[in-house]
mmCIF file of C-alpha atoms and ligand atoms in Angstrom:
data_model
loop_
_atom_site.group_PDB
_atom_site.id
_atom_site.type_symbol
_atom_site.label_atom_id
_atom_site.label_comp_id
_atom_site.label_asym_id
_atom_site.label_seq_id
_atom_site.Cartn_x
_atom_site.Cartn_y
_atom_site.Cartn_z
ATOM 1 C CA UNK A 183 0.000 0.000 0.000
ATOM 2 C CA UNK A 184 1.411 3.470 -0.829
ATOM 3 C CA UNK A 185 2.189 5.673 2.215
ATOM 4 C CA UNK A 186 -0.726 7.830 3.326
ATOM 5 C CA UNK A 187 -0.819 11.367 1.967
ATOM 6 C CA UNK A 188 0.014 13.646 4.895
ATOM 7 C CA UNK A 189 0.736 16.762 2.828
ATOM 8 C CA UNK A 190 -2.304 18.463 4.378
ATOM 9 C CA UNK A 191 -0.650 18.273 7.830
ATOM 10 C CA UNK A 192 1.612 21.287 8.351
ATOM 11 C CA UNK A 193 3.865 19.610 10.926
ATOM 12 C CA UNK A 194 6.207 22.605 11.265
ATOM 13 C CA UNK A 195 3.379 25.016 11.955
ATOM 14 C CA UNK A 196 1.837 22.601 14.463
ATOM 15 C CA UNK A 197 5.074 21.990 16.339
ATOM 16 C CA UNK A 198 5.718 25.735 16.390
ATOM 17 C CA UNK A 199 2.591 26.159 18.514
ATOM 18 C CA UNK A 200 3.030 23.026 20.633
ATOM 19 C CA UNK A 201 0.831 20.592 18.721
ATOM 20 C CA UNK A 202 1.353 17.296 16.905
ATOM 21 C CA UNK A 203 -0.857 15.511 14.403
ATOM 22 C CA UNK A 204 -0.158 11.864 13.573
ATOM 23 C CA UNK A 205 -2.059 9.992 10.888
ATOM 24 C CA UNK A 206 -2.370 6.217 11.152
ATOM 25 C CA UNK A 207 -4.660 4.871 8.447
ATOM 26 C CA UNK A 208 -8.067 6.467 8.985
ATOM 27 C CA UNK A 209 -7.188 7.740 12.484
ATOM 28 C CA UNK A 210 -5.743 11.179 13.181
ATOM 29 C CA UNK A 211 -4.291 11.704 16.644
ATOM 30 C CA UNK A 212 -3.901 15.331 17.709
ATOM 31 C CA UNK A 213 -1.643 15.876 20.699
ATOM 32 C CA UNK A 214 -1.360 18.981 22.831
ATOM 33 C CA UNK A 215 2.399 18.930 23.257
ATOM 34 C CA UNK A 216 3.419 21.459 25.889
ATOM 35 C CA UNK A 217 3.652 19.194 28.952
ATOM 36 C CA UNK A 218 6.079 21.592 30.654
ATOM 37 C CA UNK A 219 3.164 24.079 30.733
ATOM 38 C CA UNK A 220 0.607 21.365 31.409
ATOM 39 C CA UNK A 221 -0.611 21.584 27.808
ATOM 40 C CA UNK A 222 -2.048 25.026 28.351
ATOM 41 C CA UNK A 223 -3.482 26.478 25.166
ATOM 42 C CA UNK A 224 -2.869 29.540 23.007
ATOM 43 C CA UNK A 225 -4.660 31.350 20.161
ATOM 44 C CA UNK A 226 -1.891 30.130 17.830
ATOM 45 C CA UNK A 227 -2.984 26.578 18.628
ATOM 46 C CA UNK A 228 -6.663 27.361 18.090
ATOM 47 C CA UNK A 229 -5.948 28.891 14.663
ATOM 48 C CA UNK A 230 -3.772 25.896 13.736
ATOM 49 C CA UNK A 231 -6.434 23.428 14.929
ATOM 50 C CA UNK A 232 -9.175 25.210 12.973
ATOM 51 C CA UNK A 233 -7.048 25.110 9.823
ATOM 52 C CA UNK A 234 -6.170 21.452 10.421
ATOM 53 C CA UNK A 235 -9.875 20.646 10.680
ATOM 54 C CA UNK A 236 -10.616 22.562 7.463
ATOM 55 C CA UNK A 237 -7.872 20.640 5.606
ATOM 56 C CA UNK A 238 -8.935 17.201 6.870
ATOM 57 C CA UNK A 239 -9.573 14.753 4.003
ATOM 58 C CA UNK A 240 -12.740 12.634 3.849
ATOM 59 C CA UNK A 241 -10.910 9.385 4.559
ATOM 60 C CA UNK A 242 -10.146 10.362 8.180
ATOM 61 C CA UNK A 243 -12.809 8.502 10.177
ATOM 62 C CA UNK A 244 -11.700 9.063 13.781
ATOM 63 C CA UNK A 245 -9.879 11.972 15.432
ATOM 64 C CA UNK A 246 -8.348 11.370 18.870
ATOM 65 C CA UNK A 247 -7.398 14.428 20.943
ATOM 66 C CA UNK A 248 -4.942 13.872 23.796
ATOM 67 C CA UNK A 249 -2.404 15.679 25.918
ATOM 68 C CA UNK A 250 1.259 14.754 26.232
ATOM 69 C CA UNK A 251 2.127 13.672 29.764
ATOM 70 C CA UNK A 252 -0.117 13.368 32.775
ATOM 71 C CA UNK A 253 -2.349 16.419 32.157
ATOM 72 C CA UNK A 254 -4.901 16.740 29.361
ATOM 73 C CA UNK A 255 -4.829 20.550 29.432
ATOM 74 C CA UNK A 256 -4.580 23.276 32.080
ATOM 75 C CA UNK A 257 -6.709 25.602 29.929
ATOM 76 C CA UNK A 258 -5.622 28.866 28.397
ATOM 77 C CA UNK A 259 -2.003 29.836 28.970
ATOM 78 C CA UNK A 260 -2.761 32.183 31.825
ATOM 79 C CA UNK A 261 0.034 34.568 30.787
ATOM 80 C CA UNK A 262 -2.364 35.638 28.030
ATOM 81 C CA UNK A 263 -4.710 37.036 30.664
ATOM 82 C CA UNK A 264 -2.003 39.286 32.136
ATOM 83 C CA UNK A 265 -0.424 42.509 30.842
ATOM 84 C CA UNK A 266 2.810 40.883 29.609
ATOM 85 C CA UNK A 267 1.224 38.227 27.400
ATOM 86 C CA UNK A 268 3.370 35.873 25.297
ATOM 87 C CA UNK A 269 5.540 37.094 22.405
ATOM 88 C CA UNK A 270 3.876 36.257 19.073
ATOM 89 C CA UNK A 271 0.483 35.501 20.640
ATOM 90 C CA UNK A 272 -2.550 37.779 21.017
ATOM 91 C CA UNK A 273 -3.179 38.478 24.703
ATOM 92 C CA UNK A 274 -6.449 39.822 26.083
ATOM 93 C CA UNK A 275 -4.767 43.219 26.453
ATOM 94 C CA UNK A 276 -3.754 43.129 22.745
ATOM 95 C CA UNK A 277 -7.315 42.223 21.796
ATOM 96 C CA UNK A 278 -8.721 45.156 23.761
ATOM 97 C CA UNK A 279 -6.853 47.577 21.493
ATOM 98 C CA UNK A 280 -9.252 46.564 18.670
ATOM 99 C CA UNK A 281 -12.918 47.516 18.294
ATOM 100 C CA UNK A 282 -15.740 45.228 19.414
ATOM 101 C CA UNK A 283 -16.251 43.713 15.954
ATOM 102 C CA UNK A 284 -12.587 42.745 15.820
ATOM 103 C CA UNK A 285 -12.810 41.067 19.231
ATOM 104 C CA UNK A 286 -15.943 39.146 18.244
ATOM 105 C CA UNK A 287 -14.386 38.011 14.944
ATOM 106 C CA UNK A 288 -11.230 36.950 16.744
ATOM 107 C CA UNK A 289 -13.114 34.820 19.278
ATOM 108 C CA UNK A 290 -15.118 33.331 16.395
ATOM 109 C CA UNK A 291 -11.819 32.230 14.839
ATOM 110 C CA UNK A 292 -10.677 30.796 18.197
ATOM 111 C CA UNK A 293 -13.909 28.795 18.436
ATOM 112 C CA UNK A 294 -13.170 27.183 15.068
ATOM 113 C CA UNK A 295 -10.294 25.434 16.819
ATOM 114 C CA UNK A 296 -12.957 23.536 18.790
ATOM 115 C CA UNK A 297 -16.038 23.269 16.537
ATOM 116 C CA UNK A 298 -14.310 21.322 13.745
ATOM 117 C CA UNK A 299 -14.421 18.314 16.071
ATOM 118 C CA UNK A 300 -18.209 18.140 15.577
ATOM 119 C CA UNK A 301 -17.811 17.547 11.821
ATOM 120 C CA UNK A 302 -19.999 14.515 10.969
ATOM 121 C CA UNK A 303 -17.355 13.174 8.585
ATOM 122 C CA UNK A 304 -15.523 11.634 11.563
ATOM 123 C CA UNK A 305 -16.025 10.676 15.215
ATOM 124 C CA UNK A 306 -13.897 12.643 17.665
ATOM 125 C CA UNK A 307 -12.614 11.117 20.895
ATOM 126 C CA UNK A 308 -10.944 13.002 23.741
ATOM 127 C CA UNK A 309 -8.503 10.881 25.745
ATOM 128 C CA UNK A 310 -8.338 12.621 29.106
ATOM 129 C CA UNK A 311 -5.709 12.138 31.810
ATOM 130 C CA UNK A 312 -5.392 14.435 34.805
ATOM 131 C CA UNK A 313 -6.640 17.998 34.660
ATOM 132 C CA UNK A 314 -8.957 19.324 31.962
ATOM 133 C CA UNK A 315 -9.453 22.922 33.062
ATOM 134 C CA UNK A 316 -11.227 25.793 31.322
ATOM 135 C CA UNK A 317 -10.264 25.630 27.624
ATOM 136 C CA UNK A 318 -9.083 22.074 28.376
ATOM 137 C CA UNK A 319 -12.559 21.060 29.592
ATOM 138 C CA UNK A 320 -14.067 22.805 26.557
ATOM 139 C CA UNK A 321 -11.735 20.936 24.194
ATOM 140 C CA UNK A 322 -12.810 17.630 25.747
ATOM 141 C CA UNK A 323 -16.451 18.713 25.436
ATOM 142 C CA UNK A 324 -15.913 19.577 21.757
ATOM 143 C CA UNK A 325 -15.283 15.885 21.094
ATOM 144 C CA UNK A 326 -18.096 13.387 20.563
ATOM 145 C CA UNK A 327 -16.761 10.904 23.131
ATOM 146 C CA UNK A 328 -14.475 11.122 26.154
ATOM 147 C CA UNK A 329 -12.355 8.203 27.395
ATOM 148 C CA UNK A 330 -11.242 9.244 30.848
ATOM 149 C CA UNK A 331 -8.557 8.092 33.263
ATOM 150 C CA UNK A 332 -9.584 7.608 36.871
ATOM 151 C CA UNK A 333 -7.341 10.556 37.853
ATOM 152 C CA UNK A 334 -9.196 13.004 35.563
ATOM 153 C CA UNK A 335 -10.435 16.296 36.999
ATOM 154 C CA UNK A 336 -12.664 18.571 34.945
ATOM 155 C CA UNK A 337 -13.168 22.209 35.908
ATOM 156 C CA UNK A 338 -14.879 25.117 34.153
ATOM 157 C CA UNK A 339 -12.613 27.666 35.799
ATOM 158 C CA UNK A 340 -13.606 30.692 33.711
ATOM 159 C CA UNK A 341 -16.238 32.185 36.043
ATOM 160 C CA UNK A 342 -13.726 32.066 38.919
ATOM 161 C CA UNK A 343 -11.450 34.238 36.773
ATOM 162 C CA UNK A 344 -14.191 36.704 35.795
ATOM 163 C CA UNK A 345 -14.679 35.118 32.381
ATOM 164 C CA UNK A 346 -17.273 32.970 30.626
ATOM 165 C CA UNK A 347 -16.665 29.671 28.835
ATOM 166 C CA UNK A 348 -16.548 31.021 25.253
ATOM 167 C CA UNK A 349 -14.791 28.260 23.318
ATOM 168 C CA UNK A 350 -18.018 26.543 22.270
ATOM 169 C CA UNK A 351 -18.230 24.508 25.485
ATOM 170 C CA UNK A 352 -21.539 25.692 26.951
ATOM 171 C CA UNK A 353 -23.782 23.898 24.455
ATOM 172 C CA UNK A 354 -22.238 20.410 24.711
ATOM 173 C CA UNK A 355 -22.050 20.741 28.507
ATOM 174 C CA UNK A 356 -25.764 21.528 28.776
ATOM 175 C CA UNK A 357 -26.594 18.763 26.291
ATOM 176 C CA UNK A 358 -24.625 16.260 28.386
ATOM 177 C CA UNK A 359 -25.583 17.180 31.938
ATOM 178 C CA UNK A 360 -28.637 19.475 31.650
ATOM 179 C CA UNK A 361 -28.958 23.182 32.355
ATOM 180 C CA UNK A 362 -29.114 23.073 36.137
ATOM 181 C CA UNK A 363 -26.051 20.855 36.687
ATOM 182 C CA UNK A 364 -24.133 22.755 33.994
ATOM 183 C CA UNK A 365 -24.831 26.023 35.788
ATOM 184 C CA UNK A 366 -23.751 24.559 39.117
ATOM 185 C CA UNK A 367 -20.503 23.181 37.644
ATOM 186 C CA UNK A 368 -19.660 26.463 35.877
ATOM 187 C CA UNK A 369 -20.794 28.930 38.524
ATOM 188 C CA UNK A 370 -18.917 27.162 41.312
ATOM 189 C CA UNK A 371 -15.882 26.354 39.104
ATOM 190 C CA UNK A 372 -15.509 23.163 41.139
ATOM 191 C CA UNK A 373 -13.642 20.044 40.097
ATOM 192 C CA UNK A 374 -15.623 17.145 38.672
ATOM 193 C CA UNK A 375 -13.798 13.841 39.170
ATOM 194 C CA UNK A 376 -13.819 10.847 36.858
ATOM 195 C CA UNK A 377 -16.564 8.881 38.635
ATOM 196 C CA UNK A 378 -18.894 11.858 38.711
ATOM 197 C CA UNK A 379 -18.044 12.596 35.076
ATOM 198 C CA UNK A 380 -19.159 9.075 34.205
ATOM 199 C CA UNK A 381 -22.342 9.382 36.245
ATOM 200 C CA UNK A 382 -23.155 12.695 34.551
ATOM 201 C CA UNK A 383 -22.509 11.349 31.050
ATOM 202 C CA UNK A 384 -19.419 13.499 30.471
ATOM 203 C CA UNK A 385 -17.144 10.439 30.419
ATOM 204 C CA UNK A 386 -17.948 7.702 27.921
ATOM 205 C CA UNK A 387 -15.707 5.346 29.904
ATOM 206 C CA UNK A 388 -13.479 5.609 32.997
ATOM 207 C CA UNK A 389 -10.420 3.364 33.277
ATOM 208 C CA UNK A 390 -7.164 3.236 35.265
ATOM 209 C CA UNK A 391 -4.630 5.670 33.780
ATOM 210 C CA UNK A 392 -2.406 2.783 32.667
ATOM 211 C CA UNK A 393 -5.264 1.392 30.557
ATOM 212 C CA UNK A 394 -6.216 4.689 28.913
ATOM 213 C CA UNK A 395 -4.316 4.215 25.638
ATOM 214 C CA UNK A 396 -5.499 0.624 25.205
ATOM 215 C CA UNK A 397 -9.120 1.473 25.990
ATOM 216 C CA UNK A 398 -9.060 4.355 23.524
ATOM 217 C CA UNK A 399 -7.533 2.020 20.948
ATOM 218 C CA UNK A 400 -10.307 -0.535 21.495
ATOM 219 C CA UNK A 401 -12.952 2.155 21.086
ATOM 220 C CA UNK A 402 -11.321 3.452 17.903
ATOM 221 C CA UNK A 403 -11.209 -0.088 16.525
ATOM 222 C CA UNK A 404 -14.888 -0.587 17.294
ATOM 223 C CA UNK A 405 -15.754 2.710 15.596
ATOM 224 C CA UNK A 406 -13.772 1.701 12.509
ATOM 225 C CA UNK A 407 -15.483 -1.676 12.353
ATOM 226 C CA UNK A 408 -18.826 -0.073 11.453
ATOM 227 C CA UNK A 409 -19.700 1.143 7.960
ATOM 228 C CA UNK A 410 -18.048 4.531 7.372
ATOM 229 C CA UNK A 411 -20.937 6.131 5.466
ATOM 230 C CA UNK A 412 -23.505 4.896 7.980
ATOM 231 C CA UNK A 413 -21.536 6.299 10.930
ATOM 232 C CA UNK A 414 -21.285 9.701 9.213
ATOM 233 C CA UNK A 415 -25.005 9.832 8.444
ATOM 234 C CA UNK A 416 -25.869 8.647 11.963
ATOM 235 C CA UNK A 417 -23.678 11.282 13.630
ATOM 236 C CA UNK A 418 -25.373 14.001 11.571
ATOM 237 C CA UNK A 419 -28.817 12.615 12.459
ATOM 238 C CA UNK A 420 -28.059 12.481 16.178
ATOM 239 C CA UNK A 421 -26.728 16.048 16.055
ATOM 240 C CA UNK A 422 -30.013 17.380 14.676
ATOM 241 C CA UNK A 423 -32.264 15.154 16.827
ATOM 242 C CA UNK A 424 -32.280 17.490 19.827
ATOM 243 C CA UNK A 425 -33.228 20.645 17.944
ATOM 244 C CA UNK A 426 -35.574 19.462 15.149
ATOM 245 C CA UNK A 427 -39.213 18.562 15.578
ATOM 246 C CA UNK A 428 -40.214 14.907 15.088
ATOM 247 C CA UNK A 429 -41.503 15.361 11.543
ATOM 248 C CA UNK A 430 -38.393 17.227 10.361
ATOM 249 C CA UNK A 431 -36.139 14.691 12.047
ATOM 250 C CA UNK A 432 -38.098 11.782 10.519
ATOM 251 C CA UNK A 433 -37.646 13.424 7.121
ATOM 252 C CA UNK A 434 -33.900 13.611 7.679
ATOM 253 C CA UNK A 435 -33.858 9.938 8.698
ATOM 254 C CA UNK A 436 -35.690 8.978 5.490
ATOM 255 C CA UNK A 437 -33.355 11.058 3.349
ATOM 256 C CA UNK A 438 -30.278 9.607 5.030
ATOM 257 C CA UNK A 439 -31.589 6.059 4.648
ATOM 258 C CA UNK A 440 -32.305 6.689 0.977
ATOM 259 C CA UNK A 441 -28.650 7.675 0.534
ATOM 260 C CA UNK A 442 -27.568 4.548 2.395
ATOM 261 C CA UNK A 443 -29.848 2.299 0.292
ATOM 262 C CA UNK A 444 -28.465 3.919 -2.875
ATOM 263 C CA UNK A 445 -24.876 3.515 -1.723
ATOM 264 C CA UNK A 446 -25.351 -0.109 -0.654
ATOM 265 C CA UNK A 447 -27.272 -1.243 -3.737
ATOM 266 C CA UNK A 448 -24.886 0.588 -6.103
ATOM 267 C CA UNK A 449 -22.277 -1.997 -5.055
ATOM 268 C CA UNK A 450 -24.431 -4.975 -6.175
HETATM 269 N N1 ACO B 225 -0.894 28.544 31.755
HETATM 270 C C1 ACO B 225 0.450 28.699 31.739
HETATM 271 N N2 ACO B 225 1.293 27.935 32.460
HETATM 272 C C2 ACO B 225 0.744 26.954 33.206
HETATM 273 C C3 ACO B 225 -0.633 26.741 33.252
HETATM 274 C C4 ACO B 225 -1.473 27.590 32.483
HETATM 275 N N3 ACO B 225 -2.815 27.431 32.435
HETATM 276 N N4 ACO B 225 -0.900 25.707 34.091
HETATM 277 C C5 ACO B 225 0.295 25.289 34.532
HETATM 278 N N5 ACO B 225 1.290 26.041 34.001
HETATM 279 C C6 ACO B 225 2.738 25.941 34.232
HETATM 280 C C7 ACO B 225 3.092 26.429 35.628
HETATM 281 O O1 ACO B 225 3.252 27.822 35.623
HETATM 282 C C8 ACO B 225 4.373 25.671 35.887
HETATM 283 O O2 ACO B 225 5.404 26.324 35.213
HETATM 284 P P1 ACO B 225 6.883 26.382 35.909
HETATM 285 O O3 ACO B 225 7.345 24.953 35.942
HETATM 286 O O4 ACO B 225 7.662 27.229 34.959
HETATM 287 O O5 ACO B 225 6.698 26.971 37.246
HETATM 288 C C9 ACO B 225 4.138 24.342 35.165
HETATM 289 O O6 ACO B 225 3.088 24.562 34.207
HETATM 290 C C10 ACO B 225 3.666 23.251 36.093
HETATM 291 O O7 ACO B 225 2.544 23.736 36.796
HETATM 292 P P2 ACO B 225 2.207 23.244 38.266
HETATM 293 O O8 ACO B 225 1.118 24.112 38.793
HETATM 294 O O9 ACO B 225 3.457 23.128 39.068
HETATM 295 O O10 ACO B 225 1.678 21.768 37.927
HETATM 296 P P3 ACO B 225 0.705 20.856 38.790
HETATM 297 O O11 ACO B 225 0.699 19.554 38.073
HETATM 298 O O12 ACO B 225 1.073 20.894 40.225
HETATM 299 O O13 ACO B 225 -0.752 21.536 38.669
HETATM 300 C C11 ACO B 225 -2.621 22.460 37.482
HETATM 301 C C12 ACO B 225 -1.430 21.484 37.458
HETATM 302 C C13 ACO B 225 -3.664 22.016 38.507
HETATM 303 C C14 ACO B 225 -3.217 22.369 36.091
HETATM 304 C C15 ACO B 225 -2.165 23.871 37.831
HETATM 305 O O14 ACO B 225 -0.994 24.164 37.079
HETATM 306 C C16 ACO B 225 -3.172 24.946 37.528
HETATM 307 O O15 ACO B 225 -4.118 25.132 38.280
HETATM 308 N N6 ACO B 225 -2.986 25.708 36.421
HETATM 309 C C17 ACO B 225 -3.777 26.863 36.090
HETATM 310 C C18 ACO B 225 -5.149 26.438 35.572
HETATM 311 C C19 ACO B 225 -5.962 27.649 35.101
HETATM 312 O O16 ACO B 225 -6.356 28.492 35.874
HETATM 313 N N7 ACO B 225 -6.231 27.713 33.775
HETATM 314 C C20 ACO B 225 -7.022 28.755 33.173
HETATM 315 C C21 ACO B 225 -8.466 28.280 33.061
HETATM 316 S S1 ACO B 225 -9.534 29.477 32.298
HETATM 317 C C22 ACO B 225 -9.464 29.166 30.647
HETATM 318 O O17 ACO B 225 -8.914 28.203 30.184
HETATM 319 C C23 ACO B 225 -10.110 30.159 29.668
#
């Protein structure tokens, strides 16, 4: 088999912002790779992630998001919230020099670094060890599934810092745990441990940290064992199920099944 085309992965750009992307067959693994800063995140990473998502070819079926080392992500690099910032990165103080439209457009671009993970073309899986704080929690929430080590600690820290969760995390959190629990978790900025995360539906599975890689691998294998087109159509259907009325959703089911019937019988 010829080697997979990885020309769409800009490895230099990714490593320059502390990210890695490794393609293995139909599985892309994205690694937050700044363990010395507990995989804290920057706007440069969010832009690079959004562009990676936009460049993703159709044959990628699963995207795994993980952190290097024992922490998934400690959230935004907190230097960006202070007056000194980080050279080469937009800090909050830099942003405030622009007008409101510029700020809103900039945050929209940041959010693209998270929302690409909802693309129905693939299933996204967060593999979470240790802390997932603020932007780290939101990155895990941006994924469809979360395989979680028993040492995981989720925290929506933003309100404790005078901020709101603005990296597209509020909607999936409410969809997973309901409005009231989501408000309690955010407004208190408390830590949610692995067992509670499982009970609340945040964690798809909780396993000992040593088993995390293997359990994620088993899940990825199971996802790949189903029909690719059917998984894509099903993800899109489940995404619209909560917001559409029954008749509109039934229509979408019929249309999707028609495409499946056509695809399956075209092979005969
Ligand atoms: N931004 C920048 N640097 C960080 C961050 C961060 N978010 N988190 C950790 N680091 C750095 C520390 O400054 C330290 O650097 P140093 O070795 O140069 O001193 C190094 O990573 C290790 O940090 P420790 O605190 O020693 O690591 P520990 O494993 O004990 O604790 C923890 C990890 C719990 C994640 C802790 O570092 C922490 O609370 N970090 C801040 C979390 C935070 O408030 N994030 C912002 C959330 S809001 C949002 O994301 C929008």
